[in-house]
PDB file of C-alpha atoms in Angstrom:
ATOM      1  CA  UNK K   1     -19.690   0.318   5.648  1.00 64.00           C
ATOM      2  CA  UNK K   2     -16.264   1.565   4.439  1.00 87.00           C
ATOM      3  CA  UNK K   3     -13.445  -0.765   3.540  1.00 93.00           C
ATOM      4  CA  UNK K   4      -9.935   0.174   3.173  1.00 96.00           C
ATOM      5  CA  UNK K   5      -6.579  -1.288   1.644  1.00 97.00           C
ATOM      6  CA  UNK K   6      -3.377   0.713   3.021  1.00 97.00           C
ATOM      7  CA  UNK K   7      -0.913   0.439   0.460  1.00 96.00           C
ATOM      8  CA  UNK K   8       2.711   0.744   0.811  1.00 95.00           C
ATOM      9  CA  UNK K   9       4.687   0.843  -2.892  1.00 93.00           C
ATOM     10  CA  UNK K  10       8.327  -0.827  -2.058  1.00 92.00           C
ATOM     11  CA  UNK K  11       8.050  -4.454  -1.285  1.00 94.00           C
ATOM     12  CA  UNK K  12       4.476  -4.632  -2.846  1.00 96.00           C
ATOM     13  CA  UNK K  13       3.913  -3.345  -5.911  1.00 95.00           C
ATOM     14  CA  UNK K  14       7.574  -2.790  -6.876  1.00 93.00           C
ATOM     15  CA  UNK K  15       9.217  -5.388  -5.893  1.00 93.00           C
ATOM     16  CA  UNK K  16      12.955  -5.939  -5.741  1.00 90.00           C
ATOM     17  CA  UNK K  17      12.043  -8.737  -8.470  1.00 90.00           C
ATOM     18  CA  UNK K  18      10.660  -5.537 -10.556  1.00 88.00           C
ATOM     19  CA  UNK K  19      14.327  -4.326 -10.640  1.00 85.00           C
ATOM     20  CA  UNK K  20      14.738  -6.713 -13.730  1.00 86.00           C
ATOM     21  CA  UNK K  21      11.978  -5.396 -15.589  1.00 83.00           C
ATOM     22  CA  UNK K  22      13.767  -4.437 -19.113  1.00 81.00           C
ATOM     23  CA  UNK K  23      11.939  -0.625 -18.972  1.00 78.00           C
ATOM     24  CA  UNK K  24      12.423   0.119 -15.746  1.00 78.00           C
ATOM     25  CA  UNK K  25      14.055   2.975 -14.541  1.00 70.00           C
ATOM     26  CA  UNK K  26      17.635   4.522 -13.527  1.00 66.00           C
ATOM     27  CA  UNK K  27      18.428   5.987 -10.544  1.00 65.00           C
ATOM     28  CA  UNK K  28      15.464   5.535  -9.160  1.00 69.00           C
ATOM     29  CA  UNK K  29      13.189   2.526  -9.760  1.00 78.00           C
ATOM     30  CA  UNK K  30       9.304   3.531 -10.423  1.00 82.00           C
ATOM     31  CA  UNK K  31       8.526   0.869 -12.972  1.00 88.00           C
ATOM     32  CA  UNK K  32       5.451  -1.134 -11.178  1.00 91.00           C
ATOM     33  CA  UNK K  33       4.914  -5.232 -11.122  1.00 93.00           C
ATOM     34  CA  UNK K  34       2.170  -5.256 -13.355  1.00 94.00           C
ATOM     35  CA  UNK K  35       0.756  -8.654 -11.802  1.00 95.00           C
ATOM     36  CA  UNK K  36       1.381  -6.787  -8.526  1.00 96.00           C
ATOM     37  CA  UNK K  37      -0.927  -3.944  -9.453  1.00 97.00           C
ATOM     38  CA  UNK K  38      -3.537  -6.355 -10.906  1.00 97.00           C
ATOM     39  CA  UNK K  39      -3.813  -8.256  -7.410  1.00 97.00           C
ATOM     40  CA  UNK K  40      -4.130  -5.164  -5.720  1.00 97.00           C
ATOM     41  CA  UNK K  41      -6.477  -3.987  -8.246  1.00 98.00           C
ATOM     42  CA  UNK K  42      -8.696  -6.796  -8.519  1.00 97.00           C
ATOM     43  CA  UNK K  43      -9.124  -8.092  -4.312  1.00 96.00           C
ATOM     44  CA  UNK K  44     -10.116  -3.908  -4.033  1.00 96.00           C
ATOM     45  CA  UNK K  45     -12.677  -4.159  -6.521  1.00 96.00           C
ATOM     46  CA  UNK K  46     -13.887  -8.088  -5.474  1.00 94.00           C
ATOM     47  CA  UNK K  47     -14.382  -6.758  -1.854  1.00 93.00           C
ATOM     48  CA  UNK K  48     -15.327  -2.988  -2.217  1.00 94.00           C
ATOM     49  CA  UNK K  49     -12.419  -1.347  -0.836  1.00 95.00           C
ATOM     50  CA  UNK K  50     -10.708   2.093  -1.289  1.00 97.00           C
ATOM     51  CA  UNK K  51      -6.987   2.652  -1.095  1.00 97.00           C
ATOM     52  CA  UNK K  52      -4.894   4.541   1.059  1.00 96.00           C
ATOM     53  CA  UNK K  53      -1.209   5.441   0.694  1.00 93.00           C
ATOM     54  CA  UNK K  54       1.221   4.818   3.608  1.00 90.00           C
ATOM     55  CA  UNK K  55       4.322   4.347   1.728  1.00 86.00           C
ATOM     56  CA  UNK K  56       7.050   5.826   2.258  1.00 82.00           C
ATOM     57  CA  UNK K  57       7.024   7.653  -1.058  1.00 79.00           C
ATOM     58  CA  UNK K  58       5.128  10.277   0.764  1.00 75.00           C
ATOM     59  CA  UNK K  59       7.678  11.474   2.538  1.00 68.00           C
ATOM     60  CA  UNK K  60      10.416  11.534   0.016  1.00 65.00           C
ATOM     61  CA  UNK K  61      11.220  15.110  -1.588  1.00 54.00           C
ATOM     62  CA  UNK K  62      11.104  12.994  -5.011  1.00 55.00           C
ATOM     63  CA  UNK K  63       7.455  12.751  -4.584  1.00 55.00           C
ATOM     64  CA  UNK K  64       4.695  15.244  -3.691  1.00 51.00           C
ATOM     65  CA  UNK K  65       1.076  15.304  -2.716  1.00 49.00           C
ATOM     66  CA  UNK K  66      -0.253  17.995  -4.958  1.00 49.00           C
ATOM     67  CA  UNK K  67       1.911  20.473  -6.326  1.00 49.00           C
ATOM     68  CA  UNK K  68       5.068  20.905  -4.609  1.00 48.00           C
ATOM     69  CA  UNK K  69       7.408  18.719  -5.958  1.00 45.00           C
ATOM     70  CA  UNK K  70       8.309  16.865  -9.241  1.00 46.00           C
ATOM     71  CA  UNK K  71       5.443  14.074  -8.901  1.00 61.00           C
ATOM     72  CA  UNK K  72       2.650  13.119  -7.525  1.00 78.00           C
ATOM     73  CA  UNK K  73       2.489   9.713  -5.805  1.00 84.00           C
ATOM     74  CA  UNK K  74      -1.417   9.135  -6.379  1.00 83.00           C
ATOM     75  CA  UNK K  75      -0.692  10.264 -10.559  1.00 84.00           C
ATOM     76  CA  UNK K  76       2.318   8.119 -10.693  1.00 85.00           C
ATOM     77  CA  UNK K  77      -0.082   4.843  -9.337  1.00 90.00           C
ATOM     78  CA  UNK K  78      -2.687   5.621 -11.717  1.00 91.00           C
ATOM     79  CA  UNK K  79      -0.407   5.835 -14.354  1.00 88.00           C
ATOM     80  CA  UNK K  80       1.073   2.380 -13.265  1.00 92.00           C
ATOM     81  CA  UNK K  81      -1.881   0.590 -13.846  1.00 95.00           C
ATOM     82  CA  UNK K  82      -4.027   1.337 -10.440  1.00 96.00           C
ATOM     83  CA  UNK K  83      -7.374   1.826 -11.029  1.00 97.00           C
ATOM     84  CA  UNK K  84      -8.202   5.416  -9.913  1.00 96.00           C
ATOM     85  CA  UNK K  85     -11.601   4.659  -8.831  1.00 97.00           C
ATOM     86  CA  UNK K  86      -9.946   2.256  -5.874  1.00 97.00           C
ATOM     87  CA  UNK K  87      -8.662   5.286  -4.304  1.00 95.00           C
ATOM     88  CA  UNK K  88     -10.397   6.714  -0.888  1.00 95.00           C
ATOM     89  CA  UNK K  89     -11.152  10.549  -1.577  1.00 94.00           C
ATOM     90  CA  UNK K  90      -8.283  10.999   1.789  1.00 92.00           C
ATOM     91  CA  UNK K  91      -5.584   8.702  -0.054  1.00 90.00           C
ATOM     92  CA  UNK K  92      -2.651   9.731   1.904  1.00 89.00           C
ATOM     93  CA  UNK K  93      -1.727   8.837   5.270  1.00 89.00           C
ATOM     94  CA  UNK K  94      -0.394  12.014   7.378  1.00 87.00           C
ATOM     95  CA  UNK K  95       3.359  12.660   5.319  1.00 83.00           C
ATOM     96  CA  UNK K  96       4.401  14.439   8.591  1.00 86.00           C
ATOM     97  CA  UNK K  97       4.377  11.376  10.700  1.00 89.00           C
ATOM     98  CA  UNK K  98       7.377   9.496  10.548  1.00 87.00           C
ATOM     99  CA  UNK K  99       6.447   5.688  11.068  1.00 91.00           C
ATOM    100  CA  UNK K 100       4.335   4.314   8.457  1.00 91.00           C
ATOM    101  CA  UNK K 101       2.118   2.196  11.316  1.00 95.00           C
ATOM    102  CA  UNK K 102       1.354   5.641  12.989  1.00 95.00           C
ATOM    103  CA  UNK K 103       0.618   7.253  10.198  1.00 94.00           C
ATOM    104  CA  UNK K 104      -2.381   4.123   9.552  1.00 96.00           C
ATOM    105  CA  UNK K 105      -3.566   4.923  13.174  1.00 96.00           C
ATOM    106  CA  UNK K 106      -3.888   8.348  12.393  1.00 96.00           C
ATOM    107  CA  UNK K 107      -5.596   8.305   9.512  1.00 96.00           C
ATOM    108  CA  UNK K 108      -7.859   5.648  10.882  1.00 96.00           C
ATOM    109  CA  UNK K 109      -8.928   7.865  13.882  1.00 96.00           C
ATOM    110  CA  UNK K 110     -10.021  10.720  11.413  1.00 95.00           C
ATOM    111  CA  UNK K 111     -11.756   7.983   9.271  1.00 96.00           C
ATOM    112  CA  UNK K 112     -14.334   6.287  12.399  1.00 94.00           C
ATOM    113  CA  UNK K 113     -16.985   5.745   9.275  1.00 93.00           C
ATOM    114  CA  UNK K 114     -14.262   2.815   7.916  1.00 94.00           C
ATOM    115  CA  UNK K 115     -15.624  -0.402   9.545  1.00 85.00           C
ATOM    116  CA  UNK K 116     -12.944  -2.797   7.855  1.00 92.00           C
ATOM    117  CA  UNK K 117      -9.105  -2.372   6.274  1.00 95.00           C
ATOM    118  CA  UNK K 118      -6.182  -4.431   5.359  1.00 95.00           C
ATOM    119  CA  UNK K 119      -2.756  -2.931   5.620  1.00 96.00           C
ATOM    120  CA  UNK K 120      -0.697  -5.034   3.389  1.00 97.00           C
ATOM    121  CA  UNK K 121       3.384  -3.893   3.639  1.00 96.00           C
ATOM    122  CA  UNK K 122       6.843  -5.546   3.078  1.00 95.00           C
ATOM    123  CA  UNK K 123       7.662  -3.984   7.157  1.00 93.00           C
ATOM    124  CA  UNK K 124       6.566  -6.066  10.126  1.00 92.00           C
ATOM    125  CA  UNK K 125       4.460  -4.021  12.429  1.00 91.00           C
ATOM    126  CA  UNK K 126       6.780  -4.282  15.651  1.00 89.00           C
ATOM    127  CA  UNK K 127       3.841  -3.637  17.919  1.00 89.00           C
ATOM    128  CA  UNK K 128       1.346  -5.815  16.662  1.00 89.00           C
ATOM    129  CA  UNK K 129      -1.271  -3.293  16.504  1.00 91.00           C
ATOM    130  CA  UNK K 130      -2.634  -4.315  13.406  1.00 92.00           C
ATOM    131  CA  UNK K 131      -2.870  -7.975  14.088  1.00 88.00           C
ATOM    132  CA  UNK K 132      -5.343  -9.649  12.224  1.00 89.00           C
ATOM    133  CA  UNK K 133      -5.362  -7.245   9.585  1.00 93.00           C
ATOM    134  CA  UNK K 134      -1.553  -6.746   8.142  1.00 94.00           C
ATOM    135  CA  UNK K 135      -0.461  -9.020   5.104  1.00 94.00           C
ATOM    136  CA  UNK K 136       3.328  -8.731   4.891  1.00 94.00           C
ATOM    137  CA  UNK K 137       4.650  -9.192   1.922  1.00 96.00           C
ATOM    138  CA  UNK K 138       8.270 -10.072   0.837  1.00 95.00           C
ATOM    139  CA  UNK K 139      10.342  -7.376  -0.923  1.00 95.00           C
ATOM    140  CA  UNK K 140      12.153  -9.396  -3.313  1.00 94.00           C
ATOM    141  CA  UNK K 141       8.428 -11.492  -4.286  1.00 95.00           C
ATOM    142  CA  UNK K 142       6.197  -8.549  -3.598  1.00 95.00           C
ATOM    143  CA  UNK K 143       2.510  -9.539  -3.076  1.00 96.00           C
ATOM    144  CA  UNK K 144       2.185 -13.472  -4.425  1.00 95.00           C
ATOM    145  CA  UNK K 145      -0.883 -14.993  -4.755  1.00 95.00           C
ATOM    146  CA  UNK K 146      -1.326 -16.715  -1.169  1.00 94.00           C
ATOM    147  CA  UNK K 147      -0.972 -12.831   0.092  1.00 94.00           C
ATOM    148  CA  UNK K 148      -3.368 -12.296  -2.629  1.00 95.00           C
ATOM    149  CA  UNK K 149      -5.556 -15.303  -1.788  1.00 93.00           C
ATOM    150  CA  UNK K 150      -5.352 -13.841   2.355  1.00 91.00           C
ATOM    151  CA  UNK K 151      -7.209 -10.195   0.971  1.00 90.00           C
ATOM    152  CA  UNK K 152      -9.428 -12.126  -0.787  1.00 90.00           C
ATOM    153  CA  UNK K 153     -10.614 -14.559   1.921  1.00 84.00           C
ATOM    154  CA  UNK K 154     -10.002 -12.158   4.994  1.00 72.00           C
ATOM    155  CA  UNK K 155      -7.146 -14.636   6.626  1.00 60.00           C
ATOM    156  CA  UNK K 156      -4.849 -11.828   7.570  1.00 57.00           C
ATOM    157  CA  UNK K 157      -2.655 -13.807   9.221  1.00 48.00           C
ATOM    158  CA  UNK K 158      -2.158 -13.468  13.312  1.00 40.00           C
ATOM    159  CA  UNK K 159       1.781 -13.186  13.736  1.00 37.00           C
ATOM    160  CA  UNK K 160       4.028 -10.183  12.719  1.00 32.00           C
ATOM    161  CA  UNK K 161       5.982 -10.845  10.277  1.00 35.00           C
ATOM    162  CA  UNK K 162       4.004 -13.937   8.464  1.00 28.00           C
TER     163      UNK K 162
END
């Protein structure tokens, strides 16, 4: 049995609350919630689960996947504070496909051996495809411990947008 967390960055782990943080960055913000990344760190290793990337930050010419651009997404987690043993040995979604809730179904169809995930994101999922198993986060609060208490006890809750 494979379980997965799909991971976006904005809204979860940086948060627009992380914006205050006195060392974060200028121009662009990369400084990580540390409480965020602990949450995320510590429902994957209570339940067994291996993170994907969806964010955003895959797409971005900022960011690369491997070597072509000025840094790596994955790296630039790890170096955050997320536990590089959590990640899947696929951890990132398809960059070329636009919308972040595509890019979770098409990963999942290339992944059948994954019998459980979570998607946990600051967007709604405007088709409610992934009822049941989409925490959405706020951007400004990021993931807060009732999102954090909803990985842990598998209540993913059943509207868009909750």
């Amino acid at each position: 049995m494979t379980k997965v967390l799909f991971l976006d960055i904005d809204g979860v782990v940086l948060p627009g609350r992380a914006y205050m943080l006195p060392n974060q960055t200028k121009g662009v913000v990369t400084v990580f919630d540390p409480c965020a990344v602990s949450m995320i760190n510590k429902a994957c290793e209570k339940q067994d689960r291996k993170i994907v990337l969806h964010t955003s930050w895959i797409r971005t010419g900022f960011w690369r996947i491997g070597v072509d651009g000025p840094g790596d997404v994955h790296e630039h987690c790890i170096a955050q504070g997320i536990n590089p043993n959590l990640f899947h040995e696929d951890a990132y979604c398809n960059r070329d496909i636009h919308w972040r809730y595509d890019r979770v179904a098409e990963w999942l169809a290339r992944h059948p051996e994954v019998t459980d995930f979570c998607i946990v994101d600051d967007e709604p999922d405007p088709d409610d495809r992934f009822v049941g198993h989409l925490i959405n986060t706020d951007f400004d609060e990021g993931i807060t411990m009732k999102n954090f208490r909803r990985l842990l006890d598998g209540t993913a809750p059943v509207k868009r947008g909750y």
